């Protein structure tokens, strides 16, 4: 594949944007990415979004957003893989540019979740699970994750509070990120006392919904000037699937699609987990952090929470996680999340991440998860200075 | 780009499949394409679908279908561009294989529309239009097309019956297609007397909804044996956008995105409209047939209906259209339609189209439209015998 560079990034704060429509949110991020890249247009637009049809009565987002940002005429399409829609759209943009079919692409993730009734949003989120065999049983999406977490605690002997460091770290990092939804630090006491959502997942295990958009502009490395420094390349990119329903898995406590996609990405980048300077993982629920760390080779099976308890995951730790707040505190506008993760890694690799800057960060990994592990997409970004 | 071959095709009848779920329909088409291609697997799966979230409470179709057909683990994603989702998914599969990222891809279009209440389906279809500026005015999708048709008749002086040949030809051709939804011939009298839907569009101007799935398996030309004859290549493939809302267009009677994408595809294939042996156009409404013919260079501006009246569009005519029934009579399961068109062209180029076989067909064009022209995707297929 042609080597691909992320030339521009853009994002809106994750918030309740009652004054902004879907197209306005997406437009804000796209325009910011164009300005950041010092470009005026792009050959293609790939929109990562999950729920616009269900919540905003709007599909056909490719045409909608391309026209809104002044790029009427270009190729534009929406890509959907539930909560992994953002990274799935990035994969499509990447392959479009790699194929030579276009010389630049904007990938924007956008989701507008807060103007709908909570019951509508919950129902829309449940479409990420297996409608015929999971949702029909009355399982909401958080309930499915709660069953996984309960089983994990039983199987490996962890207490609920052992997961606290994931949330405490995410909130501590979000304090300094102006784009984050929950800019407030939490303590272990807060975590312990948080209101229950679906036992054992409480409010501080779960990421908040939100409205938001994030965008990147990519071009082939061979088309840019060498003085556009630092150059951030996509050194690894892979996507894999698992069964949609958790009960169909060979092991419901193992993210097989994370293992496959991460190891493909490592191989492409010619590195291993020890070379990763920071990891923006998909902490939609704290249990998912533990499972991702294990499947990607950062912890032994069943030992994910250990990294939090040992202080490895903070910005100065061995493998910093969710350095700008993660899904837990930056917020999780589902179709946008995968692009927020990539935007944040670019901020880190450029050395522009503020107080939670990871010192000397050269290689970052982003992992976006659809459903409870049904589609998992891994990207590895590398800085060349 | 690498030269891409369509190695296998599969389809289900378009019908009211109350006994089959979304995954079963898609699976049937995918398995048929694998068998046709004499393959057992594929590196990637691209699903064209518009309404599964709204009508079947199911997103994340990539993972759902990949697992169902026994390909758990492979990369899989859903691609959405309203009624153009099928061809949009084909574009993504094409770029994925062209980029070298994968050596084969299955593209399946699937839609399940008939188990929902008509009002739900109508609301879901309206998400193809501009929710903020069209649908909020109470305009259904057929109403928008009716306004366009009324304006066209006023502007160019056509009578309603001048559009009859498009529907009569489509129905006549569908009679012989076992996969078609409406296998019954119609007369001009039937057309004239059909029940009004949204003036001037009556029931025989409008394509029927339906449940269905169609699939193709593509591989790079350089990976197949030369004795796999006839070889069908994708000689041209392009997609373009226009404004989502019709009132935002420079000319609401001109499909600018059809013009752009068709001319790009002609250029890639090194041909012009006169070289096309058959054209599977997007006759969701008869007015769209006229507009497509004009934008793609088969008729002068405002003269689209002339081709029907002159007998040019029947299988033995100058430019055969909708040779296996088109959207009008094969049926229009929206996200699947773009793949049905391509499957039918492959049948024609293989010489396996039955009584409506276009004699000596070597080059076929498929055009899939999203919204009222907001995204238009053109593919040109070529037989090498």
XYZ file of C-alpha atoms in Angstrom:
770
model
C 0.000 0.000 0.000
C 1.037 3.618 -0.588
C 2.269 5.278 2.604
C -0.436 7.590 3.925
C 0.026 10.771 5.948
C -2.461 12.489 8.232
C -2.062 16.085 7.134
C -4.876 17.779 9.027
C -7.087 17.228 12.052
C -10.253 18.896 13.350
C -12.744 18.322 16.137
C -15.678 19.890 17.937
C -16.117 19.692 21.696
C -18.177 16.660 22.713
C -21.228 18.181 24.331
C -24.992 18.653 24.142
C -25.011 20.739 20.971
C -28.699 21.594 20.847
C -27.948 24.592 18.647
C -26.103 22.639 15.979
C -27.434 20.202 13.406
C -25.645 17.105 12.198
C -24.300 18.900 9.132
C -23.101 21.858 11.180
C -21.211 19.656 13.619
C -19.587 17.631 10.855
C -18.858 20.775 8.869
C -17.061 22.371 11.797
C -14.690 19.405 12.125
C -14.121 19.091 8.362
C -13.338 22.775 7.917
C -10.961 22.661 10.885
C -9.144 19.702 9.309
C -8.883 21.494 5.943
C -7.481 24.612 7.602
C -5.064 22.546 9.677
C -3.871 20.803 6.500
C -3.688 24.114 4.611
C -5.921 22.655 1.903
C -9.077 23.961 0.289
C -10.589 20.736 -0.920
C -10.357 16.982 -0.983
C -11.076 14.310 -3.593
C -13.322 12.247 -1.333
C -15.320 12.345 1.885
C -15.967 9.322 4.117
C -18.470 9.797 6.914
C -18.411 7.541 9.979
C -21.840 7.549 11.594
C -24.100 5.006 13.212
C -27.447 6.490 14.163
C -28.376 9.473 11.973
C -31.227 7.594 10.310
C -32.764 6.504 13.572
C -32.169 9.660 15.617
C -32.077 12.539 13.106
C -34.209 11.023 10.309
C -31.284 11.674 7.985
C -29.314 9.219 5.888
C -27.233 10.002 2.810
C -24.756 11.931 4.999
C -22.039 11.786 2.358
C -23.908 14.110 0.018
C -25.268 16.208 2.888
C -21.881 17.006 4.398
C -19.890 17.270 1.154
C -22.275 19.971 -0.065
C -22.384 21.760 3.290
C -18.591 22.181 3.387
C -18.480 23.484 -0.177
C -17.280 20.289 -1.845
C -20.395 19.490 -3.902
C -19.490 17.019 -6.640
C -16.816 14.948 -4.903
C -17.296 11.291 -4.068
C -18.867 10.951 -0.613
C -20.338 8.066 1.345
C -21.353 6.980 4.843
C -19.661 4.000 6.476
C -21.268 2.169 9.379
C -19.899 -0.362 11.831
C -21.851 0.628 14.950
C -19.545 2.290 17.537
C -16.619 1.456 15.236
C -17.988 3.534 12.359
C -15.310 6.223 12.680
C -12.322 3.930 12.291
C -14.209 1.879 9.675
C -14.612 5.072 7.635
C -10.899 5.798 8.057
C -10.129 2.327 6.678
C -12.249 3.110 3.601
C -10.582 6.483 3.064
C -7.185 4.889 3.481
C -7.902 2.209 0.868
C -9.389 4.796 -1.499
C -6.219 6.884 -1.390
C -3.918 3.839 -1.390
C -5.606 2.496 -4.503
C -4.714 5.677 -6.371
C -8.395 6.341 -6.984
C -8.044 9.648 -5.152
C -5.138 11.771 -3.953
C -6.719 13.012 -0.747
C -9.627 12.124 1.475
C -11.373 13.639 4.445
C -12.748 11.231 6.992
C -15.241 12.692 9.421
C -16.934 10.885 12.271
C -20.120 12.511 13.505
C -22.913 11.595 15.884
C -25.797 13.568 17.331
C -27.314 11.737 20.270
C -28.585 14.173 22.860
C -31.644 15.675 21.204
C -33.488 12.342 21.223
C -35.365 10.823 24.130
C -33.107 8.565 26.221
C -35.297 5.567 25.345
C -34.818 6.303 21.636
C -31.059 6.576 22.043
C -30.942 3.346 24.047
C -32.959 1.561 21.365
C -30.713 2.952 18.628
C -27.567 1.863 20.497
C -29.038 -1.627 20.864
C -28.910 -2.023 17.068
C -25.147 -2.598 17.560
C -26.025 -5.945 19.145
C -27.749 -8.941 17.558
C -31.368 -7.847 17.122
C -32.735 -11.366 16.709
C -30.863 -13.081 19.542
C -29.742 -10.398 22.022
C -31.904 -7.271 21.846
C -35.128 -9.287 21.605
C -34.266 -10.759 25.006
C -34.605 -7.259 26.459
C -30.851 -6.768 26.692
C -29.759 -3.177 26.288
C -26.226 -2.586 25.073
C -24.963 -1.759 28.566
C -26.638 -4.899 29.922
C -24.665 -7.061 27.505
C -21.434 -5.464 28.684
C -22.541 -5.920 32.296
C -22.926 -9.654 31.755
C -19.421 -9.782 30.288
C -17.981 -7.790 33.221
C -19.742 -9.959 35.811
C -18.429 -13.107 34.189
C -14.901 -11.635 33.991
C -14.921 -10.738 37.705
C -16.138 -14.237 38.549
C -13.647 -15.974 36.297
C -10.520 -14.058 37.321
C -11.381 -12.971 40.853
C -11.359 -9.191 40.444
C -13.369 -6.815 42.639
C -15.361 -3.975 41.131
C -12.976 -1.333 42.513
C -10.062 -2.966 40.699
C -11.430 -1.323 37.551
C -11.456 2.160 39.121
C -8.037 3.257 37.798
C -9.289 3.152 34.185
C -12.001 5.709 34.956
C -9.917 7.808 37.353
C -7.135 8.143 34.752
C -9.564 9.010 31.956
C -11.263 11.729 34.008
C -7.940 13.136 35.251
C -6.736 13.457 31.648
C -9.974 14.982 30.370
C -9.675 17.916 32.786
C -7.094 19.461 30.472
C -8.829 18.701 27.155
C -11.045 21.565 25.984
C -12.917 19.165 23.666
C -13.855 16.726 26.452
C -17.393 16.295 27.738
C -16.648 15.536 31.408
C -13.769 17.769 32.482
C -13.831 16.759 36.117
C -11.508 14.561 38.124
C -13.003 11.703 40.116
C -11.754 9.776 43.152
C -11.971 6.126 44.029
C -14.730 7.046 46.484
C -16.707 8.692 43.692
C -16.258 5.552 41.624
C -17.325 3.268 44.463
C -20.434 5.323 45.221
C -21.592 5.998 41.665
C -25.162 5.101 40.800
C -25.651 1.618 39.352
C -26.586 1.385 35.667
C -26.555 -2.374 35.001
C -24.865 -4.366 37.743
C -21.824 -4.379 37.970
C -21.482 -1.416 35.552
C -22.082 1.857 37.361
C -22.169 5.402 36.035
C -18.386 5.766 36.356
C -17.721 2.554 34.436
C -19.756 3.810 31.497
C -18.868 6.400 28.875
C -21.317 9.271 28.354
C -23.161 9.829 25.092
C -22.711 13.187 23.395
C -22.873 15.175 20.186
C -19.606 15.647 18.358
C -17.565 15.395 15.191
C -13.906 14.821 14.449
C -12.107 14.784 11.112
C -8.776 13.962 9.517
C -7.436 14.762 6.071
C -5.157 12.137 4.556
C -2.844 12.236 1.533
C -0.165 9.918 0.107
C 3.255 10.560 1.644
C 4.820 10.970 -1.790
C 2.694 14.030 -2.592
C 3.751 16.299 0.278
C 6.739 18.559 0.852
C 9.398 17.205 3.168
C 9.264 20.388 5.243
C 5.702 19.682 6.411
C 7.028 18.489 9.789
C 6.364 16.449 11.846
C 4.962 13.954 9.382
C 2.445 11.553 10.912
C 1.990 8.352 8.907
C -0.505 5.549 9.287
C 1.970 2.733 9.845
C -0.622 0.056 10.541
C -4.321 -0.348 9.829
C -6.480 -3.439 10.103
C -10.016 -4.507 10.840
C -11.461 -7.868 11.869
C -14.805 -9.332 12.873
C -16.141 -11.713 15.478
C -19.653 -13.022 16.047
C -22.153 -10.253 16.616
C -23.796 -11.957 19.600
C -21.519 -12.468 22.591
C -22.967 -15.909 23.368
C -21.789 -17.139 19.945
C -18.112 -16.538 20.767
C -15.687 -19.319 21.486
C -14.685 -17.287 24.549
C -16.894 -14.351 25.561
C -13.998 -12.903 27.590
C -11.569 -12.723 24.694
C -11.668 -10.017 22.010
C -10.589 -12.144 19.105
C -11.132 -9.310 16.593
C -8.839 -7.067 18.670
C -6.156 -9.718 18.655
C -6.396 -10.228 14.886
C -6.509 -6.546 13.933
C -3.821 -5.450 16.416
C -1.412 -8.157 15.328
C -1.970 -7.350 11.652
C -1.285 -3.687 12.422
C 1.845 -4.538 14.461
C 3.142 -6.588 11.568
C 2.510 -3.810 9.052
C 4.281 -1.317 11.290
C 7.092 -3.753 12.060
C 6.663 -3.341 15.810
C 5.214 -5.021 18.881
C 3.181 -3.834 21.875
C 6.345 -2.738 23.696
C 6.975 -0.106 21.025
C 3.636 1.646 21.554
C 4.045 4.965 23.391
C 0.321 5.516 24.006
C -2.863 3.577 23.397
C -6.235 5.198 22.783
C -8.427 2.197 23.496
C -12.186 1.845 23.340
C -13.180 2.298 27.001
C -16.925 2.466 26.360
C -17.148 0.463 29.601
C -14.214 -0.168 31.939
C -14.396 -3.913 31.271
C -13.590 -3.217 27.606
C -10.297 -1.562 28.627
C -9.206 -4.711 30.400
C -10.201 -6.961 27.508
C -8.474 -4.767 24.904
C -5.214 -4.660 26.842
C -5.189 -8.439 27.022
C -6.083 -9.127 23.383
C -3.485 -6.619 22.149
C -0.660 -8.148 24.149
C -0.241 -5.534 26.906
C -1.411 -7.866 29.698
C -1.795 -11.575 30.287
C -5.247 -13.103 29.898
C -7.402 -12.043 32.847
C -4.816 -9.539 34.074
C -5.929 -6.306 32.367
C -6.911 -4.476 35.573
C -3.379 -5.036 36.910
C -2.014 -2.282 34.622
C -4.337 0.281 36.157
C -3.580 -0.817 39.707
C 0.169 -0.664 39.016
C 0.006 2.896 37.672
C 1.097 1.860 34.175
C -1.705 3.643 32.333
C -1.226 7.292 33.361
C 0.515 9.729 30.967
C 3.877 9.104 32.625
C 3.320 5.357 32.940
C 4.518 2.412 30.890
C 1.544 2.389 28.519
C -0.491 5.602 28.796
C -4.193 5.119 28.003
C -7.000 7.562 27.140
C -4.582 10.454 27.407
C -7.154 13.104 26.534
C -10.059 11.526 28.370
C -10.987 8.480 26.328
C -14.570 7.481 25.705
C -15.157 7.633 29.456
C -14.511 11.357 29.885
C -13.889 12.930 26.479
C -17.244 11.352 25.646
C -18.517 8.765 23.161
C -20.493 10.207 20.238
C -20.396 6.733 18.785
C -19.735 7.202 15.065
C -17.238 9.978 15.797
C -15.232 8.202 18.501
C -12.837 6.344 16.215
C -11.779 9.624 14.619
C -11.472 11.452 17.953
C -9.016 8.732 19.008
C -6.896 9.270 15.905
C -7.051 13.063 16.198
C -5.847 12.813 19.797
C -2.935 10.573 18.840
C -1.919 13.114 16.210
C -2.019 15.801 18.913
C 0.257 13.636 21.042
C 2.682 12.821 18.226
C 2.897 16.492 17.322
C 3.675 17.296 20.952
C 0.535 19.410 21.203
C -1.409 17.467 23.824
C -1.001 19.975 26.653
C -0.601 18.947 30.306
C -1.182 15.258 29.515
C 1.439 15.174 26.763
C 3.205 11.822 26.691
C 6.867 12.684 26.762
C 8.647 11.861 23.506
C 5.665 10.031 22.011
C 6.573 8.634 18.590
C 4.127 5.756 18.073
C 0.468 5.711 19.083
C -2.220 3.076 18.683
C -5.971 3.624 18.380
C -8.534 0.881 18.686
C -12.214 1.318 17.890
C -14.766 -1.350 18.802
C -18.184 -2.009 17.260
C -20.741 -3.794 19.379
C -19.291 -5.877 22.191
C -16.276 -6.745 20.054
C -18.012 -7.742 16.796
C -15.844 -5.446 14.664
C -12.518 -4.151 15.955
C -10.320 -1.774 14.008
C -6.752 -0.933 14.974
C -4.611 1.914 13.663
C -0.970 2.590 14.460
C 0.330 6.116 13.848
C 3.976 7.055 13.678
C 5.727 10.421 13.873
C 8.669 11.144 11.584
C 10.467 14.277 12.720
C -5.852 0.890 -10.452
C -5.500 -2.901 -10.655
C -7.901 -4.420 -13.173
C -10.796 -6.026 -11.319
C -12.872 -9.002 -12.420
C -16.356 -10.004 -11.301
C -15.876 -13.704 -10.703
C -19.186 -14.645 -9.114
C -22.751 -13.397 -8.841
C -25.710 -14.310 -6.642
C -29.201 -13.015 -6.009
C -32.459 -13.807 -4.265
C -35.839 -13.159 -5.858
C -37.175 -9.700 -4.938
C -40.332 -10.467 -3.017
C -42.093 -10.265 0.341
C -39.789 -12.639 2.205
C -41.651 -12.820 5.492
C -39.964 -16.121 6.289
C -36.432 -14.818 5.894
C -34.446 -12.455 8.108
C -31.970 -9.864 6.879
C -29.022 -12.182 7.495
C -30.709 -15.088 5.737
C -31.459 -13.021 2.638
C -27.942 -11.616 2.475
C -26.459 -15.026 3.194
C -28.360 -16.622 0.323
C -26.935 -14.113 -2.168
C -23.402 -14.309 -0.755
C -23.304 -18.103 -0.803
C -24.648 -18.109 -4.370
C -21.862 -15.705 -5.418
C -19.213 -17.863 -3.729
C -20.495 -20.995 -5.442
C -20.692 -19.205 -8.783
C -17.078 -18.033 -8.341
C -15.988 -21.518 -7.186
C -14.516 -19.960 -4.041
C -14.925 -20.839 -0.395
C -14.069 -17.530 1.185
C -13.209 -13.899 0.640
C -10.854 -11.436 2.319
C -13.503 -8.771 2.856
C -17.249 -8.171 2.911
C -18.909 -4.874 1.990
C -22.615 -4.572 2.720
C -24.774 -2.069 0.867
C -27.838 -1.279 2.953
C -29.864 1.781 3.783
C -32.591 1.037 6.308
C -31.731 -1.929 8.523
C -31.366 0.246 11.628
C -34.721 1.932 11.134
C -36.733 -1.058 9.894
C -35.071 -4.138 11.413
C -33.462 -2.562 14.512
C -30.180 -3.964 13.282
C -26.959 -2.131 12.424
C -23.459 -3.607 12.317
C -24.460 -5.716 9.298
C -20.845 -6.331 8.326
C -20.200 -8.517 11.364
C -23.699 -10.014 11.250
C -23.455 -11.261 7.684
C -19.768 -12.218 7.686
C -20.388 -14.554 10.624
C -23.628 -15.938 9.176
C -21.934 -17.033 5.940
C -19.077 -18.692 7.816
C -16.483 -15.970 7.321
C -16.123 -14.822 10.945
C -12.897 -12.868 11.332
C -12.683 -11.153 7.940
C -12.967 -7.385 7.532
C -16.614 -6.412 7.063
C -18.468 -3.128 7.003
C -21.760 -1.519 5.949
C -21.765 1.263 3.366
C -24.700 3.642 3.056
C -25.641 6.127 0.366
C -29.445 5.840 0.521
C -30.813 4.064 -2.596
C -27.259 4.110 -3.991
C -25.872 2.020 -1.123
C -25.318 -1.058 -3.298
C -23.089 0.607 -5.875
C -21.423 2.676 -3.149
C -20.468 -0.581 -1.419
C -19.138 -1.924 -4.720
C -16.950 1.180 -5.030
C -15.510 0.494 -1.563
C -14.847 -3.176 -2.347
C -13.251 -2.182 -5.617
C -10.894 0.282 -3.943
C -10.069 -2.220 -1.186
C -8.992 -4.829 -3.736
C -7.306 -2.267 -5.999
C -5.229 -0.984 -3.108
C -3.771 -4.439 -2.582
C -5.191 -4.486 0.943
C -7.183 -7.586 0.035
C -7.167 -10.080 -2.822
C -10.893 -10.667 -2.996
C -14.055 -9.026 -1.750
C -17.719 -9.886 -1.649
C -20.123 -7.022 -2.040
C -23.682 -7.735 -1.013
C -26.619 -5.362 -1.222
C -29.524 -6.248 1.030
C -32.766 -4.603 2.088
C -35.771 -5.864 4.000
C -38.690 -3.487 3.593
C -41.963 -5.361 3.609
C -42.335 -6.466 7.222
C -42.643 -2.851 8.424
C -45.759 -0.738 8.380
C -46.017 1.288 5.142
C -45.804 4.523 7.151
C -42.541 3.352 8.719
C -41.093 2.429 5.336
C -42.155 5.774 3.873
C -40.535 7.619 6.778
C -37.362 5.559 6.426
C -37.199 6.239 2.671
C -37.600 9.965 3.360
C -34.240 9.942 5.164
C -32.700 9.868 1.655
C -33.863 13.474 1.242
C -32.812 16.543 3.206
C -34.420 16.079 6.643
C -34.102 19.738 7.640
C -35.292 21.359 4.414
C -37.334 18.791 2.462
C -38.823 16.098 4.711
C -39.836 18.638 7.369
C -42.042 20.265 4.732
C -44.089 17.063 4.642
C -42.534 15.936 1.377
C -42.297 12.176 1.028
C -39.635 10.824 -1.289
C -42.130 10.144 -4.082
C -43.539 13.675 -3.671
C -40.119 15.177 -4.335
C -39.824 13.144 -7.520
C -43.348 14.155 -8.496
C -42.404 17.830 -8.270
C -39.408 17.161 -10.514
C -41.543 15.263 -13.045
C -44.228 17.960 -13.113
C -41.613 20.625 -13.717
C -39.991 18.531 -16.455
C -43.322 18.032 -18.259
C -44.001 21.768 -18.019
C -40.537 22.774 -19.176
C -40.227 20.430 -22.140
C -43.865 19.895 -23.116
C -44.168 16.163 -22.530
C -47.483 14.445 -21.720
C -47.695 11.874 -18.957
C -48.183 8.995 -21.421
C -44.905 9.876 -23.130
C -43.195 8.193 -20.168
C -45.183 4.955 -20.599
C -42.578 3.118 -22.714
C -40.093 3.072 -19.809
C -42.550 1.149 -17.631
C -43.946 -1.027 -20.413
C -40.432 -2.134 -21.403
C -39.408 -2.837 -17.811
C -42.484 -4.967 -17.148
C -42.164 -6.823 -20.460
C -38.572 -7.728 -19.599
C -39.350 -8.763 -16.023
C -41.800 -11.431 -17.218
C -38.833 -13.654 -18.069
C -36.733 -12.940 -14.969
C -37.334 -15.469 -12.167
C -35.850 -13.016 -9.655
C -38.238 -10.164 -10.539
C -41.000 -8.968 -8.222
C -43.613 -7.980 -10.834
C -43.523 -10.579 -13.593
C -46.471 -9.226 -15.505
C -46.626 -7.283 -18.763
C -48.525 -3.989 -18.813
C -50.158 -2.024 -21.622
C -50.348 1.686 -22.274
C -53.952 1.534 -21.097
C -52.855 -0.014 -17.789
C -50.296 2.762 -17.436
C -52.809 5.475 -18.231
C -55.369 4.112 -15.772
C -53.047 3.306 -12.880
C -53.876 4.723 -9.470
C -52.273 8.080 -8.685
C -49.551 8.112 -6.020
C -48.286 11.713 -6.095
C -49.425 13.609 -9.157
C -48.109 13.129 -11.867
C -46.423 9.912 -10.597
C -48.855 6.998 -10.666
C -48.411 3.416 -9.554
C -46.901 2.399 -12.901
C -44.345 5.221 -12.818
C -43.081 4.060 -9.442
C -40.889 1.088 -8.585
C -42.172 -1.321 -5.938
C -40.401 -1.875 -2.634
C -39.361 -5.420 -1.782
C -37.042 -7.654 0.208
C -33.978 -8.916 -1.585
C -30.243 -9.363 -1.722
C -27.700 -9.541 -4.513
C -23.970 -10.177 -4.339
C -20.819 -10.156 -6.431
C -17.376 -11.540 -5.721
C -14.476 -9.549 -7.157
C -10.795 -10.374 -7.551
C -7.838 -8.764 -9.342
C -7.577 -9.845 -12.975
C -3.967 -10.907 -12.489
C -4.905 -13.594 -9.961
C -7.233 -15.694 -12.110
C -6.674 -18.398 -14.695
C -7.092 -17.335 -18.298
C -9.516 -20.208 -18.922
C -12.141 -18.733 -16.564
C -14.148 -17.452 -19.549
C -15.841 -15.124 -20.241
C -13.957 -12.672 -18.055
C -16.064 -9.697 -16.949
C -13.995 -6.699 -15.855
C -15.037 -3.457 -14.225
C -13.767 -1.105 -16.903
C -15.148 2.062 -15.337
C -16.287 3.043 -11.856
C -17.011 6.496 -10.485
C -19.185 8.270 -7.959
C -20.150 11.920 -7.620
C -22.379 14.071 -5.443
C -24.839 16.909 -5.890
C -26.801 18.898 -3.332
C -29.033 16.705 -1.197
C -32.064 18.977 -1.510
C -33.394 19.374 -5.052
C -34.126 23.084 -4.575
C -30.424 23.711 -3.933
C -29.430 22.535 -7.424
C -28.322 24.882 -10.149
C -30.806 23.037 -12.365
C -33.294 20.673 -10.708
C -33.864 18.954 -14.072
C -30.238 18.019 -14.641
C -28.498 15.110 -12.877
C -25.104 16.689 -12.527
C -23.747 13.773 -10.479
C -24.803 11.371 -13.257
C -22.980 13.478 -15.808
C -19.799 13.619 -13.721
C -19.722 9.953 -12.743
C -20.705 8.635 -16.196
C -18.111 10.732 -17.971
C -15.402 9.665 -15.524
C -16.391 6.031 -16.122
C -16.426 6.512 -19.929
C -12.945 7.973 -19.755
C -11.620 5.108 -17.623
C -13.128 2.581 -20.035
C -11.940 4.541 -23.064
C -15.422 4.594 -24.592
C -18.456 6.820 -25.106
C -22.213 6.348 -24.806
C -22.407 4.885 -28.315
C -20.306 1.933 -27.207
C -22.715 0.880 -24.465
C -24.694 -2.250 -25.402
C -27.144 -2.046 -22.511
C -27.839 0.358 -19.668
C -29.267 -0.676 -16.317
C -30.400 2.738 -15.133
C -32.062 3.755 -11.891
C -35.739 3.873 -12.873
C -37.070 4.335 -9.346
C -39.567 6.661 -11.047
C -40.008 6.979 -14.799
C -38.833 10.608 -14.682
C -35.449 9.401 -13.424
C -34.999 7.281 -16.568
C -35.390 10.361 -18.746
C -33.019 12.438 -16.632
C -30.351 9.693 -16.537
C -30.411 9.202 -20.290
C -29.854 12.922 -20.810
C -27.090 13.365 -18.242
C -25.215 10.327 -19.544
C -25.252 11.499 -23.149
C -27.854 9.164 -24.649
C -30.379 11.942 -25.343
C -30.393 15.695 -25.707
C -31.499 17.758 -22.716
C -35.258 17.444 -22.297
C -35.475 14.641 -24.875
C -35.161 11.526 -22.698
C -38.705 10.237 -23.332
C -38.010 10.263 -27.087
C -35.898 7.103 -26.788
C -38.811 5.203 -25.332
C -41.260 6.489 -27.920
C -38.855 5.588 -30.738
C -38.440 2.000 -29.532
C -34.751 2.437 -28.771
C -34.893 1.015 -25.254
C -36.204 -2.527 -25.815
C -33.756 -5.464 -25.798
C -33.401 -5.306 -29.584
C -33.247 -1.499 -29.656
C -30.383 0.939 -29.930
C -29.806 1.253 -26.186
C -31.630 -1.484 -24.257
C -32.695 -0.428 -20.752
C -33.779 -2.384 -17.670
C -33.346 -5.625 -19.564
C -34.351 -7.842 -16.658
C -37.065 -5.577 -15.295
C -35.214 -2.655 -13.772
C -36.272 -1.087 -10.504
C -39.773 -0.741 -11.918
C -40.505 -4.441 -12.302
C -37.593 -6.467 -10.912
C -38.236 -4.380 -7.788
C -36.281 -1.886 -5.700
C -35.021 -3.231 -2.360
C -33.101 0.002 -2.057
C -29.697 -0.953 -0.659
C -29.594 -4.051 -2.863
C -30.596 -2.406 -6.146
C -27.131 -1.254 -7.200
C -25.839 -4.826 -6.948
C -28.873 -6.325 -8.726
C -28.065 -4.002 -11.646
C -24.480 -5.236 -11.801
C -25.492 -8.894 -11.428
C -27.930 -8.486 -14.330
C -25.270 -6.931 -16.543
C -22.988 -9.868 -15.791
C -25.839 -12.207 -16.821
C -26.141 -10.278 -20.083
C -22.403 -10.209 -20.776
C -22.187 -13.945 -20.100
C -25.043 -14.490 -22.545
C -27.193 -15.973 -19.779
C -30.024 -13.442 -19.691
C -32.687 -15.668 -21.243
C -35.416 -14.359 -23.548
C -34.350 -10.724 -23.046
C -30.702 -11.427 -23.863
C -29.165 -8.465 -25.686
C -27.580 -9.969 -28.751
C -23.782 -9.834 -28.660
C -23.646 -7.652 -25.564
C -20.036 -6.811 -24.716
C -20.277 -3.595 -22.666
C -22.919 -2.778 -20.079
C -23.421 0.241 -17.850
C -25.097 0.353 -14.440
C -26.119 3.541 -12.707
C -27.340 3.704 -9.117
C -28.878 6.874 -7.683
C -29.119 7.995 -4.055
C -31.858 10.430 -3.152
C -33.153 12.479 -6.048
C -29.698 12.573 -7.612
C -27.595 13.505 -4.569
C -25.133 10.652 -5.078
C -24.832 8.903 -8.430
C -22.530 5.980 -9.057
C -21.749 4.609 -12.505
C -20.108 1.297 -13.359
C -19.118 0.044 -16.795
C -18.607 -3.701 -17.232
C -16.848 -5.307 -20.155
C -16.773 -8.899 -21.397
C -13.510 -10.374 -22.635
C -14.170 -13.647 -24.398
